[in-house]
XYZ file of C-alpha atoms in Angstrom:
400
model
C 58.836 56.930 110.154
C 57.761 59.234 112.946
C 61.099 60.300 114.320
C 61.418 63.400 116.667
C 62.642 66.485 115.079
C 64.411 69.489 116.530
C 61.037 71.149 116.921
C 60.075 68.597 119.436
C 62.973 69.444 121.853
C 63.015 72.122 124.496
C 66.521 73.670 123.458
C 66.504 76.904 125.408
C 69.594 77.216 127.572
C 70.546 73.601 126.597
C 73.886 72.408 125.158
C 72.839 70.873 121.867
C 75.384 68.664 119.940
C 74.539 68.620 116.360
C 76.165 66.243 114.057
C 76.595 68.094 110.726
C 78.139 67.302 107.371
C 80.793 69.843 106.870
C 82.992 67.374 104.658
C 83.652 70.188 102.161
C 86.301 70.334 99.365
C 89.293 72.476 100.625
C 92.251 73.717 98.283
C 95.116 75.718 99.708
C 93.366 76.270 102.861
C 90.229 77.726 100.973
C 86.694 76.091 100.753
C 85.788 75.578 97.205
C 82.244 74.615 97.648
C 80.339 75.515 100.809
C 77.079 73.988 99.951
C 77.130 71.522 102.796
C 77.728 74.207 105.360
C 74.855 76.211 104.058
C 72.777 72.917 104.088
C 72.975 72.993 107.889
C 72.144 76.563 108.386
C 68.309 76.124 108.984
C 68.902 73.796 111.927
C 71.811 75.906 113.335
C 69.797 79.271 113.152
C 66.697 77.646 114.601
C 68.787 76.505 117.603
C 70.501 80.053 117.850
C 67.203 81.834 117.733
C 65.763 79.513 120.544
C 68.623 80.324 122.844
C 70.601 76.889 122.614
C 74.220 76.685 122.948
C 75.198 74.827 119.847
C 78.066 72.498 119.564
C 78.843 71.315 116.134
C 80.661 67.966 115.247
C 81.675 66.899 111.713
C 84.289 64.669 110.136
C 86.346 66.033 107.115
C 88.133 63.862 104.677
C 89.867 60.587 105.616
C 92.414 60.002 108.224
C 94.857 57.113 108.043
C 95.417 55.993 111.570
C 97.736 52.992 110.790
C 100.890 54.945 109.901
C 102.153 57.806 112.228
C 103.560 60.026 109.546
C 100.571 59.553 107.167
C 98.263 60.452 110.236
C 99.974 63.689 110.835
C 99.806 64.680 107.052
C 96.029 63.605 106.880
C 95.287 65.796 110.043
C 96.894 68.723 108.819
C 95.214 68.525 105.350
C 91.806 67.723 106.972
C 91.863 70.486 109.718
C 88.358 72.191 110.338
C 89.927 75.540 110.934
C 88.752 76.916 107.339
C 85.295 75.519 107.940
C 84.986 77.535 111.189
C 86.116 80.765 109.318
C 83.455 80.187 106.659
C 80.771 79.342 109.253
C 81.399 82.782 111.114
C 80.979 84.560 107.720
C 77.568 82.780 107.180
C 76.315 83.431 110.799
C 77.832 86.931 111.408
C 75.549 87.554 114.284
C 76.587 84.532 116.403
C 80.032 83.926 118.015
C 81.702 80.934 116.547
C 84.543 79.345 118.420
C 86.784 76.687 117.020
C 88.262 74.258 119.306
C 91.277 72.435 117.673
C 90.966 69.150 119.643
C 88.337 66.318 120.004
C 88.478 65.763 123.589
C 90.117 67.147 126.916
C 90.155 70.148 129.238
C 90.124 72.844 126.517
C 87.068 71.581 124.895
C 85.356 70.880 128.112
C 86.067 74.439 129.459
C 85.194 76.148 126.222
C 81.734 74.411 126.275
C 81.133 75.160 129.845
C 81.912 78.782 129.244
C 79.538 79.126 126.406
C 76.572 81.592 126.463
C 73.097 80.878 124.776
C 73.120 81.600 121.199
C 76.870 80.857 120.596
C 78.502 78.098 118.522
C 81.503 75.814 119.320
C 82.837 73.837 116.294
C 84.882 70.855 117.467
C 87.867 69.637 115.577
C 87.398 66.879 112.878
C 85.768 63.799 114.477
C 88.052 61.393 112.515
C 90.959 62.767 114.363
C 89.732 60.029 116.764
C 90.677 56.594 115.580
C 87.544 55.254 117.561
C 85.040 57.350 115.433
C 84.538 55.150 112.664
C 84.431 52.036 115.017
C 81.683 53.592 116.957
C 83.998 53.244 120.055
C 81.494 53.164 123.003
C 83.709 55.212 125.245
C 84.237 57.879 122.735
C 80.480 58.182 122.065
C 79.761 58.369 125.882
C 82.531 61.015 126.239
C 81.093 63.265 123.454
C 77.744 62.846 124.841
C 78.791 63.980 128.207
C 79.539 67.466 126.540
C 75.969 68.080 125.851
C 72.264 67.821 126.971
C 70.695 66.976 123.615
C 71.651 65.540 120.265
C 70.457 66.506 116.686
C 71.270 64.418 113.674
C 71.727 66.656 110.701
C 74.409 65.010 108.608
C 72.402 62.871 106.022
C 75.625 62.204 104.067
C 76.744 60.174 107.221
C 73.575 58.472 108.623
C 74.302 55.292 106.830
C 77.387 54.951 109.089
C 77.256 53.677 112.621
C 79.986 55.991 113.952
C 80.622 57.341 117.447
C 79.392 60.831 116.271
C 76.293 59.576 114.533
C 75.156 56.654 116.710
C 77.232 56.518 119.812
C 76.392 60.105 121.045
C 72.625 59.394 120.446
C 72.734 56.237 122.620
C 73.143 58.635 125.577
C 71.122 61.687 125.020
C 67.646 62.579 124.037
C 67.705 62.991 120.239
C 65.958 64.310 117.207
C 66.464 64.910 113.506
C 67.723 68.202 112.172
C 65.764 69.944 109.387
C 68.190 68.699 106.553
C 67.776 64.962 107.571
C 64.093 65.418 108.078
C 63.806 66.967 104.509
C 65.955 64.025 103.027
C 63.845 61.423 104.748
C 60.642 63.068 103.556
C 61.403 63.543 99.952
C 63.347 60.262 99.236
C 60.895 58.268 101.566
C 57.854 59.716 99.794
C 59.358 59.170 96.382
C 60.361 55.517 97.103
C 57.681 54.295 99.339
C 54.626 56.447 98.532
C 55.040 57.655 95.063
C 52.473 59.261 92.903
C 52.409 56.926 89.771
C 53.743 56.495 87.168
C 57.083 56.250 89.101
C 60.264 56.066 86.887
C 63.710 55.362 88.450
C 66.765 56.357 86.378
C 70.055 54.711 87.479
C 73.505 55.671 85.930
C 76.945 55.739 87.154
C 80.089 53.331 86.554
C 79.340 50.081 88.380
C 76.561 47.475 88.448
C 78.121 46.361 91.812
C 77.341 49.797 93.398
C 73.755 49.907 92.268
C 72.511 46.306 91.892
C 70.737 46.268 95.313
C 69.100 49.438 94.261
C 68.075 48.261 90.803
C 66.534 45.216 92.431
C 64.594 46.961 95.045
C 63.271 49.559 92.668
C 62.218 46.947 90.191
C 59.804 45.808 92.852
C 58.534 49.379 93.399
C 58.929 51.586 90.316
C 56.843 51.277 87.024
C 60.049 51.707 84.946
C 63.718 51.428 85.672
C 65.944 53.172 83.168
C 69.635 52.116 83.296
C 72.417 54.052 81.678
C 76.038 55.057 82.236
C 78.972 52.726 82.560
C 77.095 49.846 84.115
C 74.861 49.440 80.821
C 77.773 47.659 79.224
C 77.812 44.913 81.692
C 73.987 44.537 80.937
C 74.945 44.586 77.138
C 77.578 41.857 77.851
C 74.887 39.944 79.775
C 72.782 40.022 76.408
C 75.617 38.783 74.271
C 76.713 42.021 72.845
C 80.284 43.069 72.106
C 81.346 45.933 74.385
C 84.743 46.508 73.102
C 87.053 48.237 75.696
C 84.019 49.766 77.509
C 83.823 49.584 81.304
C 82.799 45.912 82.281
C 82.325 44.169 85.663
C 82.929 40.399 84.326
C 81.879 39.244 87.791
C 78.507 40.927 87.581
C 77.579 39.528 84.105
C 75.325 36.699 85.619
C 73.747 39.111 88.089
C 72.952 41.373 85.194
C 71.548 38.547 83.193
C 69.278 37.591 86.138
C 68.065 41.155 86.537
C 67.127 41.169 82.813
C 65.185 37.949 83.097
C 63.297 39.003 86.181
C 62.594 42.560 85.054
C 60.795 41.792 81.775
C 59.734 45.231 80.092
C 60.092 47.159 83.413
C 63.946 47.466 82.582
C 64.930 50.051 79.919
C 68.408 49.873 78.522
C 70.074 52.381 76.114
C 69.697 51.350 72.420
C 72.596 53.270 71.044
C 75.850 54.582 72.472
C 78.651 57.160 71.906
C 82.008 55.349 71.410
C 85.635 56.565 71.269
C 89.042 54.821 71.160
C 90.245 56.558 74.202
C 89.057 57.951 77.435
C 89.821 61.705 76.785
C 87.983 64.965 76.613
C 89.001 65.458 72.951
C 88.748 61.973 71.741
C 87.127 61.509 68.232
C 83.944 59.765 68.778
C 80.746 58.534 66.915
C 77.390 56.924 67.527
C 76.718 53.168 67.072
C 73.908 50.790 67.856
C 74.173 49.122 71.273
C 74.964 45.848 69.737
C 77.569 47.209 67.272
C 80.311 48.581 69.567
C 83.739 48.102 67.762
C 86.310 45.765 69.549
C 88.714 48.688 69.867
C 86.350 51.178 71.195
C 84.533 52.196 74.388
C 81.127 53.684 75.208
C 81.402 56.877 77.040
C 77.566 58.280 76.838
C 74.265 57.303 75.676
C 73.267 58.209 71.986
C 70.372 60.171 70.557
C 68.002 57.159 70.111
C 68.424 56.266 73.724
C 67.757 59.891 74.742
C 64.527 59.862 72.677
C 63.434 56.318 74.226
C 64.106 57.550 77.667
C 62.168 60.758 77.034
C 59.296 58.553 75.867
C 59.458 56.389 78.908
C 59.340 59.398 81.224
C 56.209 60.941 79.552
C 53.535 61.271 82.063
C 55.719 60.424 85.092
C 54.590 61.756 88.469
C 57.576 60.609 90.466
C 61.109 60.539 89.327
C 64.164 59.288 91.100
C 67.618 59.656 89.405
C 70.937 58.446 90.774
C 74.093 58.493 88.439
C 74.893 60.120 85.149
C 74.440 58.651 81.847
C 77.884 59.051 80.565
C 81.289 60.990 81.345
C 79.563 64.256 81.971
C 82.934 65.827 83.032
C 83.902 65.747 79.348
C 81.697 68.226 77.248
C 81.717 65.506 74.293
C 80.083 62.958 76.524
C 77.886 65.049 78.741
C 74.783 65.211 76.326
C 73.001 62.089 77.553
C 73.195 63.364 81.082
C 72.230 66.949 80.036
C 69.108 65.686 78.008
C 67.901 63.356 80.804
C 68.189 66.193 83.282
C 66.232 68.348 80.891
C 63.684 65.790 80.359
C 63.044 65.433 83.996
C 62.597 69.231 84.643
C 60.087 69.482 81.838
C 57.664 67.073 83.420
C 54.482 68.991 84.606
C 53.632 68.423 88.305
C 56.226 65.549 88.813
C 58.153 65.098 92.006
C 61.947 64.796 90.978
C 64.445 63.600 93.438
C 68.170 63.330 92.585
C 70.003 60.899 94.820
C 73.290 62.795 95.538
C 76.796 62.057 94.324
C 77.633 62.587 90.559
C 74.034 62.967 89.424
C 73.666 65.874 91.867
C 76.947 67.409 90.910
C 75.861 66.946 87.206
C 72.412 68.614 87.750
C 74.010 71.657 89.630
C 76.994 71.998 86.979
C 74.553 71.917 84.219
C 72.367 74.597 85.664
C 69.227 72.548 86.706
C 69.505 72.900 90.541
C 66.368 75.115 90.969
C 64.312 73.020 88.578
C 64.532 69.756 90.624
C 62.282 69.150 93.432
C 64.982 67.799 95.786
C 68.557 67.202 95.374
C 69.916 64.961 98.117
C 73.078 65.903 100.031
C 74.205 62.145 100.687
C 75.201 59.960 97.797
C 75.858 56.810 99.858
C 72.998 57.409 102.281
C 70.449 57.974 99.691
C 71.588 54.905 97.745
C 71.264 52.812 100.883
C 67.688 54.230 101.481
C 66.759 53.343 98.020
C 68.040 49.850 98.613
C 65.529 49.612 101.588
C 68.304 49.411 104.105
C 68.058 50.663 107.673
C 70.061 53.761 108.255
C 71.757 53.473 111.708
C 72.038 57.277 112.182
C 68.329 57.608 111.670
C 67.061 54.451 113.308
C 68.850 55.407 116.663
C 66.739 58.656 116.781
C 63.857 58.646 119.151
C 60.357 58.178 117.921
C 57.659 60.726 118.464
C 55.346 59.786 121.261
């Protein structure tokens, strides 16, 4: 996919609208994790160094537009002001102006008065009810505020919103460095892998990952499945799963996948079970087909870890999405920890973690610097792995 990147644009003296992903966690007015802001800095700094006027747009949280009282609460909770403060600390040599509106004279005047090398951060795009509907008038209006558009919010490129697609319909456009990097690493891993290529999929629900599993079974040499969705596969095999997470309406789907996959599909052979979903719950290891009726599976067991390690031996490309168990509880984090360790110990392998909980787990468990690429977009990386077109990328102009 030869899309234009920010390097292909003449940005000097231009008003460049950059769709960033500043959807960061905020507690009591303070940002608790600024990784997403830092992720946008390469593109922002490049534009500043090349004398652009940088207009940043992002969503933050969710806004309920159906109930006036709730809308007001959501807007107060998801105000971008703390983001502007943190951004100013991260780019101390550039002036950052926060505009507390998403349209109107104040925003227009602030942008028209900008100097080259300055930043304007616009209020939360979701303050506008038309944002998530890709309202054509809203996209056109926002586009009128700039000369060029840069897509650098990988976490949002799977959504056809006014700020991700609508603006790009009216302006010369390009990918920012963050999205370019995501497209390269995930694209290379999935569609041009060095082999053997092993995909590891975990997480809670088969329904969230079934299309990814089916797509990867066509591409990968092995697909390892763990996490909560393994129990739906067990049920499809006729096993007792006790009180484990189970999607009854996906049992037939799981059965079909097992039949089609043959020896490509690797499932856990043992599991850590407990009577309750709690950090301090008493637990034990049982075989996959011996889960007691009054217990639930919360992690993969030691035999599964050994099996997964064996299947990973010699892998040159590994894609991982979704934890192996309830990694938030120390007692049930071992499967995720050991899989993470096994991936990092592979010599010369390209390793890609597809955002979401698996990314959080890798970072929390201290493996961030040992993975080739950790994606910033859980939903977007999943849809990319499904083989879906991502509207926020497909709208961007191709290189000549």
